[in-house]
Coordinates of C-alpha atoms and ligand atoms in Angstrom, one line a residue:
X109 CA -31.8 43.6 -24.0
X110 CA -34.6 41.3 -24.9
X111 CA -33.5 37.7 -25.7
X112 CA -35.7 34.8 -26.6
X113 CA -35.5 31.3 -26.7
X114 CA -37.8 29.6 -29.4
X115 CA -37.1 25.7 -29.9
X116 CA -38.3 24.8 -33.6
X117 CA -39.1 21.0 -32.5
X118 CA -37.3 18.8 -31.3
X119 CA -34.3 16.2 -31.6
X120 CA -33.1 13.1 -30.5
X121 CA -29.4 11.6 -30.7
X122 CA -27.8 8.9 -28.9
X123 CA -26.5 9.0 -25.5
X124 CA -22.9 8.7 -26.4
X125 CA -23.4 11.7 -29.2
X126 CA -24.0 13.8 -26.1
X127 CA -20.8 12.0 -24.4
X128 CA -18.6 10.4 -26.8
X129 CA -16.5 7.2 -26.0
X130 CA -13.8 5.6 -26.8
X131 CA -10.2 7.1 -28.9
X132 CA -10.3 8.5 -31.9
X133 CA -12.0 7.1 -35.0
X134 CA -14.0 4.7 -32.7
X135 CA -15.9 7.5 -31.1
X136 CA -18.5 8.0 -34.4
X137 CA -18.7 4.5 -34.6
X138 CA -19.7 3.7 -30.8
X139 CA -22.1 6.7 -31.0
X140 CA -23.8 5.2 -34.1
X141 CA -23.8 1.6 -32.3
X142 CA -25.2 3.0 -29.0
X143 CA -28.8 1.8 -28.2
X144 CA -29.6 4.7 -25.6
X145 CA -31.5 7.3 -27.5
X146 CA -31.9 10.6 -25.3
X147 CA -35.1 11.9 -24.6
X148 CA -36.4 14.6 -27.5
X149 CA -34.1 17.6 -26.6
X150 CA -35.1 21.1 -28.4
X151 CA -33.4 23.0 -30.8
X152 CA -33.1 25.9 -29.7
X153 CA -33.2 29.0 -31.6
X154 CA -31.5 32.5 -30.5
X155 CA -33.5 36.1 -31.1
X156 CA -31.8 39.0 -29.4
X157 CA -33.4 42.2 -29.9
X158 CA -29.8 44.7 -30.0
X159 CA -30.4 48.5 -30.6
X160 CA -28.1 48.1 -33.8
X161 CA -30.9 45.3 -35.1
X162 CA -32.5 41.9 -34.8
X163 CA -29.9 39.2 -34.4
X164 CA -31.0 35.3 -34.5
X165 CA -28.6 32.7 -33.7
X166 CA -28.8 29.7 -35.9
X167 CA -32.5 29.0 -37.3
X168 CA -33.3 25.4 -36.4
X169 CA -34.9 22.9 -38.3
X170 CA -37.0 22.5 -41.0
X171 CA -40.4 20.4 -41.0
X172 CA -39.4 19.0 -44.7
X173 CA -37.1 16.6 -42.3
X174 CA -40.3 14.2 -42.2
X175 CA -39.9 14.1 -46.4
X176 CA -39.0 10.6 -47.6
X177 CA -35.6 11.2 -49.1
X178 CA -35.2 14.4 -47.5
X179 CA -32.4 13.1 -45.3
X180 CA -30.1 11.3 -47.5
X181 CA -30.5 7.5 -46.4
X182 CA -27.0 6.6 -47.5
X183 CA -25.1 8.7 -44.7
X184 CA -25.1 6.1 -41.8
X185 CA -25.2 9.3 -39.7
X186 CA -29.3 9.9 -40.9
X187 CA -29.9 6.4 -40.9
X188 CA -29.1 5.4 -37.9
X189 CA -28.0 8.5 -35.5
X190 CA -30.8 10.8 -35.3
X191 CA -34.4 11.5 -35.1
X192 CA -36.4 14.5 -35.8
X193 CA -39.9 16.3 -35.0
X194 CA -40.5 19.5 -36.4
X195 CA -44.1 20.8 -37.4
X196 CA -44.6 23.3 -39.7
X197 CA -45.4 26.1 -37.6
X198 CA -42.7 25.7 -35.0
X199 CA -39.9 26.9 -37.8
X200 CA -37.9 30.1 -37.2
X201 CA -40.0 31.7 -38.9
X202 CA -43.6 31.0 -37.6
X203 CA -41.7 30.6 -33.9
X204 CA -40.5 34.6 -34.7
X205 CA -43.8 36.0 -35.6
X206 CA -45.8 34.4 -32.5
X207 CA -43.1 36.6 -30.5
X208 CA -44.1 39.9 -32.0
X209 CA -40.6 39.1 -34.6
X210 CA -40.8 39.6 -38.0
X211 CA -38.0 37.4 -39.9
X212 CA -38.0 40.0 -42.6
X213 CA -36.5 42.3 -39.7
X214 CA -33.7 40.2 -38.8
X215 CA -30.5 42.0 -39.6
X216 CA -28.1 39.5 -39.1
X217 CA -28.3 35.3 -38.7
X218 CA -25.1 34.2 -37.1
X219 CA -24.6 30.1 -37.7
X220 CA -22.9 28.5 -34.9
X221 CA -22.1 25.9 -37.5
X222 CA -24.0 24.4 -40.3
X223 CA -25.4 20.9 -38.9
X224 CA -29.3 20.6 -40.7
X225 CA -30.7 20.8 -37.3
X226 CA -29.0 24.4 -37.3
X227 CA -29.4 25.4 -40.6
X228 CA -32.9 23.8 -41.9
X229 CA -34.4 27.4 -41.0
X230 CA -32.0 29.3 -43.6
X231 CA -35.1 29.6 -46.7
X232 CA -37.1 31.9 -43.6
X233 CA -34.4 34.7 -43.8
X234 CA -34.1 35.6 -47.6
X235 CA -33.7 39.8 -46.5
X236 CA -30.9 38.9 -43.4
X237 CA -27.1 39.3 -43.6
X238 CA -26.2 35.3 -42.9
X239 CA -23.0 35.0 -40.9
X240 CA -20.7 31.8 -41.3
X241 CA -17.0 31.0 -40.7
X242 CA -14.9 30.6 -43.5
X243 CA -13.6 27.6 -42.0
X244 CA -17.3 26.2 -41.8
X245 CA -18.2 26.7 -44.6
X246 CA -15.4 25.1 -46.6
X247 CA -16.2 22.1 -44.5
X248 CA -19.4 22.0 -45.5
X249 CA -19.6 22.6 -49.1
X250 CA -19.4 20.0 -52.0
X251 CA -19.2 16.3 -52.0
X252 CA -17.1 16.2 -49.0
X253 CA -19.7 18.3 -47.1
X254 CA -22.1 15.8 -47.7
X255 CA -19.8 13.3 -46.4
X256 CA -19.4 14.7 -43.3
X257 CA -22.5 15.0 -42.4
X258 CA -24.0 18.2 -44.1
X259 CA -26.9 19.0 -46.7
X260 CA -25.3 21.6 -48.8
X261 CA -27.8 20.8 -51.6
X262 CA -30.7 21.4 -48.9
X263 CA -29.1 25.0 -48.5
X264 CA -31.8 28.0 -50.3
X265 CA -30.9 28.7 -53.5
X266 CA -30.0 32.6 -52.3
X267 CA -27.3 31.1 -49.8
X268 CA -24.1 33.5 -50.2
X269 CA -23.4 34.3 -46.3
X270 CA -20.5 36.5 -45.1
X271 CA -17.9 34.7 -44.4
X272 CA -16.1 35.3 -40.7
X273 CA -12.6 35.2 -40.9
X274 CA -10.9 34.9 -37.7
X275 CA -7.9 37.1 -36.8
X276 CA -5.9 37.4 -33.9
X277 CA -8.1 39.5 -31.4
X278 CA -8.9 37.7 -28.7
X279 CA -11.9 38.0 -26.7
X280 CA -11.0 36.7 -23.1
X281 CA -9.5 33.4 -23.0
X282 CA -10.7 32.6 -26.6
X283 CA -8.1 33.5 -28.9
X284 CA -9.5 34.1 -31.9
X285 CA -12.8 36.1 -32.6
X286 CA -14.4 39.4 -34.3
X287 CA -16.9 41.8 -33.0
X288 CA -20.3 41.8 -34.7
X289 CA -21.7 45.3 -33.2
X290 CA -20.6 49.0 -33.5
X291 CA -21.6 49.2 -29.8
X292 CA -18.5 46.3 -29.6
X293 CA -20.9 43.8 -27.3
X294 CA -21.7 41.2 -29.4
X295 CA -18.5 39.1 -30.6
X296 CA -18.5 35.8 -32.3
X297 CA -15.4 33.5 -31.2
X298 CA -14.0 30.6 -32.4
X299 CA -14.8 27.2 -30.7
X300 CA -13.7 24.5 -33.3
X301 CA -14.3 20.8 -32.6
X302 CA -17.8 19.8 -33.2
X303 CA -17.5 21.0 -36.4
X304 CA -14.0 22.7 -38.3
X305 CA -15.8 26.1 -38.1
X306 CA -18.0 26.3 -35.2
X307 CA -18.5 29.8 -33.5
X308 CA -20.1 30.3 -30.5
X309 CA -21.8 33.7 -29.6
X310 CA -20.9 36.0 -27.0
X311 CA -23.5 39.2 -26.1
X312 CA -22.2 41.1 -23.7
X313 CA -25.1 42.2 -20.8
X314 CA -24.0 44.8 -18.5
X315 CA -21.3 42.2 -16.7
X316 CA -23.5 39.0 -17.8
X317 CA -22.0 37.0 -20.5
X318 CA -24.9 35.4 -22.8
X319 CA -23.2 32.6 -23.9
X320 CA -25.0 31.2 -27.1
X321 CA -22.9 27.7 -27.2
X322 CA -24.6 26.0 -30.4
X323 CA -23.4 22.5 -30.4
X324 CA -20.1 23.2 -28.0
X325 CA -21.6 20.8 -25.9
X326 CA -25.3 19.6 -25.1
X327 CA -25.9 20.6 -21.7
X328 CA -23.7 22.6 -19.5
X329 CA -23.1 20.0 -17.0
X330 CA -20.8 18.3 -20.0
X331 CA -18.9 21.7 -20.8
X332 CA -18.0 21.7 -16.9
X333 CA -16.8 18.1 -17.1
X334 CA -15.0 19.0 -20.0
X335 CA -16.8 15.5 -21.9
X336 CA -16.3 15.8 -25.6
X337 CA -19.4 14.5 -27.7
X338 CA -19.2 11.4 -29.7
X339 CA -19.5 13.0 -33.1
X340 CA -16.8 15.7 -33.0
X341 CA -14.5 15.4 -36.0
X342 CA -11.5 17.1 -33.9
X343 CA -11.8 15.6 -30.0
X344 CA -8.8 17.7 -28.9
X345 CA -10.1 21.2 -30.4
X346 CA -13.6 20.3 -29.0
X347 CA -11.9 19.9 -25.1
X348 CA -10.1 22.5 -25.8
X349 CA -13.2 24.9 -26.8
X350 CA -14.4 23.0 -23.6
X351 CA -12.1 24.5 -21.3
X352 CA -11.9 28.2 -22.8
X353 CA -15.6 28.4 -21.8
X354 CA -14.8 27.2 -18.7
X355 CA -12.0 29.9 -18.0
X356 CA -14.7 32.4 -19.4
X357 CA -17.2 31.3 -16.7
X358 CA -14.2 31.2 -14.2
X359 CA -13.7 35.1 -14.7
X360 CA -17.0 36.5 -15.6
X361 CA -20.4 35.8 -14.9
X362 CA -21.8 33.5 -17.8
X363 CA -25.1 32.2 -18.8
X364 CA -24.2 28.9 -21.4
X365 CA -26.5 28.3 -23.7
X366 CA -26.2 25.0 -25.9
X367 CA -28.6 25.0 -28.8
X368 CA -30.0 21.1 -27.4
X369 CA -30.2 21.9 -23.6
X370 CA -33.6 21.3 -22.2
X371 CA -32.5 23.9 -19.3
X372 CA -30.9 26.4 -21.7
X373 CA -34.3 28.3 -22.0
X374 CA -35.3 28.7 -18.1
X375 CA -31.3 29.7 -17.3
X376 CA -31.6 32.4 -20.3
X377 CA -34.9 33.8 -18.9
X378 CA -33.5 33.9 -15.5
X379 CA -29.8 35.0 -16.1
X380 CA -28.3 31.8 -14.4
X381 CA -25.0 31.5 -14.3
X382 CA -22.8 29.0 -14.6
X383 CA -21.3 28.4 -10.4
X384 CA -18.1 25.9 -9.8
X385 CA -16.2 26.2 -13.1
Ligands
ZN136 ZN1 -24.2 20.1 -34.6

């Protein structure tokens, strides 16, 4: 299976977002107050090219980040906890069509979670069945979404996605999950903590797990360490994600692919995977 790794620009966050400090309802407030800034780290972009259709995982940012206003000022979170580069042409879109891709092809988007930096891309896929969990997009939506830290009134007008409920199948050590494909090798699990409703991909490669992480953690040296990031609304779901990728790794080959890891892309194109979980 062709996979590719498209970053639409890039992102930078403080150093204790990546690795959060401190208990509780400190840890967003040490992030913010942290004077580190990481280097620009990519935001990656997913395209797997399945025999059942195009899948993208998450679609990045949008250039309109640069827009006075664009990022609402009044969220301490955009004022003072992140910075953005995205130029028009390395969105989804453009970054799909300079593979060969055509966005209008893409059969299904699955969102990892709905962070801007994940879902700025969305207006590029107007024709695509848009995957999101239920539990995500509650979260998300409203006043309250805006208060934690989402831009449900950036969302395309369009925006009705298929909502993923969650049963009880398990896939491996993650409890909860639902296969996407007929061919049954492409399942989306739950892995809350980052956000309420974040999902984490899983396509299935002969006996190589492709690991699409989103924002599970921001490299993998973190997920083996089990360090929670500094934003996560729920610390103890997020370690707990944490370790069930772990366990996955511990029992089948995995390649982990965070959506802001500088290494993701070169591990993806060579089928690293990860050792000493
Ligand atoms: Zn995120």
């Amino acid at each position: 299976m062709k996979v590719h790794a498209v970053s639409t620009g890039t992102v930078a966050v403080h150093e204790r977002q990546r690795e959060g400090r401190g208990p509780g309802p400190l840890r967003p407030v040490n992030t913010l107050l942290d004077r580190r800034w990481t280097d620009p780290l990519p935001i990656h972009v997913w395209a797997i090219e399945h025999p059942e259709g195009l899948i993208v995982v998450d679609t990045g940012e949008t250039a309109r980040v640069a827009e006075p206003g664009y990022l609402p000022r009044w969220h301490p979170y955009f004022r003072l906890g992140v910075r953005e580069w995205v130029e028009e042409g390395e969105e989804a879109g453009p970054a799909l069509r300079r593979l060969g891709l055509d966005p209008a092809d893409v059969r299904w988007v699955v969102m990892t979670h709905l962070h801007t930096d994940h879902a700025g891309g969305l207006a590029h896929f107007p024709e695509s069945e848009i995957l999101v969990s239920r539990d995500e997009l509650k979260a998300a939506s409203g006043a309250m979404g805006k208060l934690r830290g989402f831009l449900p009134h950036r969302w395309p007008e369009w925006f009705q996605p298929r909502e993923v409920v969650f049963g009880e199948r398990a896939f491996g050590p993650f409890p909860r999950s639902i296969s996407l494909t007929e061919a049954g090798d492409v399942h989306l699990v739950a892995t809350p903590g980052h956000t309420p409703g974040h999902l984490s991909v899983v396509v299935e490669e002969d006996d190589v797990a492709l690991f699409f992480a989103g924002d599970v953690s921001y490299t993998e040296e973190l997920m083996l360490r089990g360090a929670v990031d500094g934003v996560a609304p729920d610390a103890a779901a997020a370690a707990q994600s944490l370790g069930r990728v772990r366990e996955l790794a511990r029992t089948r080959p995995t390649v982990y692919l965070p959506t802001h890891d500088p290494a993701a892309g070169e591990r993806l194109a060579d089928r690293v995977v990860v050792s000493a979980a």
